[in-house]
Backbone as a printed PyTorch tensor [residue, N CA C, xyz], in Angstrom:
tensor([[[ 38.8180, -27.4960,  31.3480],
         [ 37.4380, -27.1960,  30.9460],
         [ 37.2600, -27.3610,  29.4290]],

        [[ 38.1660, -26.7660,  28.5040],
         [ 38.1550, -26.9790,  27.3230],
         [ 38.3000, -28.1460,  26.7660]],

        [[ 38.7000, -29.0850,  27.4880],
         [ 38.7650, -30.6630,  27.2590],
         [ 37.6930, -31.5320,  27.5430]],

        [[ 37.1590, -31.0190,  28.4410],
         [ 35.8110, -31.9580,  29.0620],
         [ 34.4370, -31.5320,  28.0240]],

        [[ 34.6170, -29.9200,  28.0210],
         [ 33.1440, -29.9910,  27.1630],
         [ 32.9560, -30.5480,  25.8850]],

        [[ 34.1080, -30.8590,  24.7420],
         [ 33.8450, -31.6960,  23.8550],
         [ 32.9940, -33.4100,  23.8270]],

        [[ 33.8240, -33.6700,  25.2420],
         [ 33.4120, -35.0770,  25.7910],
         [ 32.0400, -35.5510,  26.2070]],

        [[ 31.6600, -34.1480,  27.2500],
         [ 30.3760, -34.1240,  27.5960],
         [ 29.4060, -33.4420,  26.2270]],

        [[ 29.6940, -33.0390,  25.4680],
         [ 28.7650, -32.7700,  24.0920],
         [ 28.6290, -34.4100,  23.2900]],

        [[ 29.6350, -34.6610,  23.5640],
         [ 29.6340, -36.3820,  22.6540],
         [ 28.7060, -37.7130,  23.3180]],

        [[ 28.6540, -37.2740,  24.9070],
         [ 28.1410, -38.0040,  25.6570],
         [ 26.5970, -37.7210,  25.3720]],

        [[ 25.8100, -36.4910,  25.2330],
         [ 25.0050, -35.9920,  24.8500],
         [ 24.4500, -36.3120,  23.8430]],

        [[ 25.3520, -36.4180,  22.8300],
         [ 25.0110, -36.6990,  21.3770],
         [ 24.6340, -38.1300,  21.2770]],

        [[ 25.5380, -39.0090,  22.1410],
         [ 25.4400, -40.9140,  22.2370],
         [ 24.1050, -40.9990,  23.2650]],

        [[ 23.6130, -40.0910,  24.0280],
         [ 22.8810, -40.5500,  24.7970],
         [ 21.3540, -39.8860,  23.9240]],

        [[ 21.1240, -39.2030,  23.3060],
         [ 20.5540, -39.1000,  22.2060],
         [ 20.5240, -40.0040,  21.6380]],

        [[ 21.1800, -40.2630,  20.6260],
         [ 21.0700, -41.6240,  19.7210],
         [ 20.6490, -42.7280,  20.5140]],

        [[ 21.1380, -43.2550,  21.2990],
         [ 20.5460, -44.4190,  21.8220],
         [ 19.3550, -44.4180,  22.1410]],

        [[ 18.5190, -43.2820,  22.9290],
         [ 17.4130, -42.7760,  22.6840],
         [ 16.4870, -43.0560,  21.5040]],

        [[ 17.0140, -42.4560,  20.7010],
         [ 16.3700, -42.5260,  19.4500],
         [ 15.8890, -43.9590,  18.7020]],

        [[ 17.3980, -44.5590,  18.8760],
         [ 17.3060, -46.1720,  18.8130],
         [ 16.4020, -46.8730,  19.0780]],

        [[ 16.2200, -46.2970,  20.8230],
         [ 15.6670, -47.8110,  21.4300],
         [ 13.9850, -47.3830,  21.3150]],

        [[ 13.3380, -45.9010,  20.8600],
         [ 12.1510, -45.4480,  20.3710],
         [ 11.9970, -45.9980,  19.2820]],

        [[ 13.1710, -46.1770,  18.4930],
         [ 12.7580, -46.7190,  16.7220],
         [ 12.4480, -48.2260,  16.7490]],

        [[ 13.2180, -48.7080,  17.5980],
         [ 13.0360, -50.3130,  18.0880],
         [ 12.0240, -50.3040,  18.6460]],

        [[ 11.3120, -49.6050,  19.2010],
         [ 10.0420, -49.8600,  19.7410],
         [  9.3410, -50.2730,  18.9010]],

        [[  8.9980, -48.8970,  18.0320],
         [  8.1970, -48.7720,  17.1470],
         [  7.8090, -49.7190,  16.3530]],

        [[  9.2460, -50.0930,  15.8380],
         [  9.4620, -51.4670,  14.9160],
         [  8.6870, -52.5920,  15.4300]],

        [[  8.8650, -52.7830,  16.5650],
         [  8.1420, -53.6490,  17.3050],
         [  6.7480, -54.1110,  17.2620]],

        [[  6.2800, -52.7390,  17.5130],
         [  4.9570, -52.5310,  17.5370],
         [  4.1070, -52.7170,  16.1080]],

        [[  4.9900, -52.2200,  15.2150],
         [  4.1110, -52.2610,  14.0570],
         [  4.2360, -54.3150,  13.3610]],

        [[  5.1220, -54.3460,  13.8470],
         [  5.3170, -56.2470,  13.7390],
         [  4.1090, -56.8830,  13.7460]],

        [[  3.6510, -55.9510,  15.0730],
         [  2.3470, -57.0240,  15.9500],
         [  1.1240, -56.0450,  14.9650]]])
């Protein structure tokens, strides 16, 4: 248990960011046009 929840906090954290990413890439996008 003490091994996994670091992993699953990191997974959390990457699945966040990519999130964030692919909203900022939007954005970027949008303001292009």
């Amino acid at each position: 248990m003490q091994l996994k929840l670091p992993f699953v906090k990191v997974d959390v954290l990457n699945l966040q960011k990519r999130r964030n990413y692919r909203i900022t890439k939007k954005i970027k996008l949008e303001d292009v046009q």
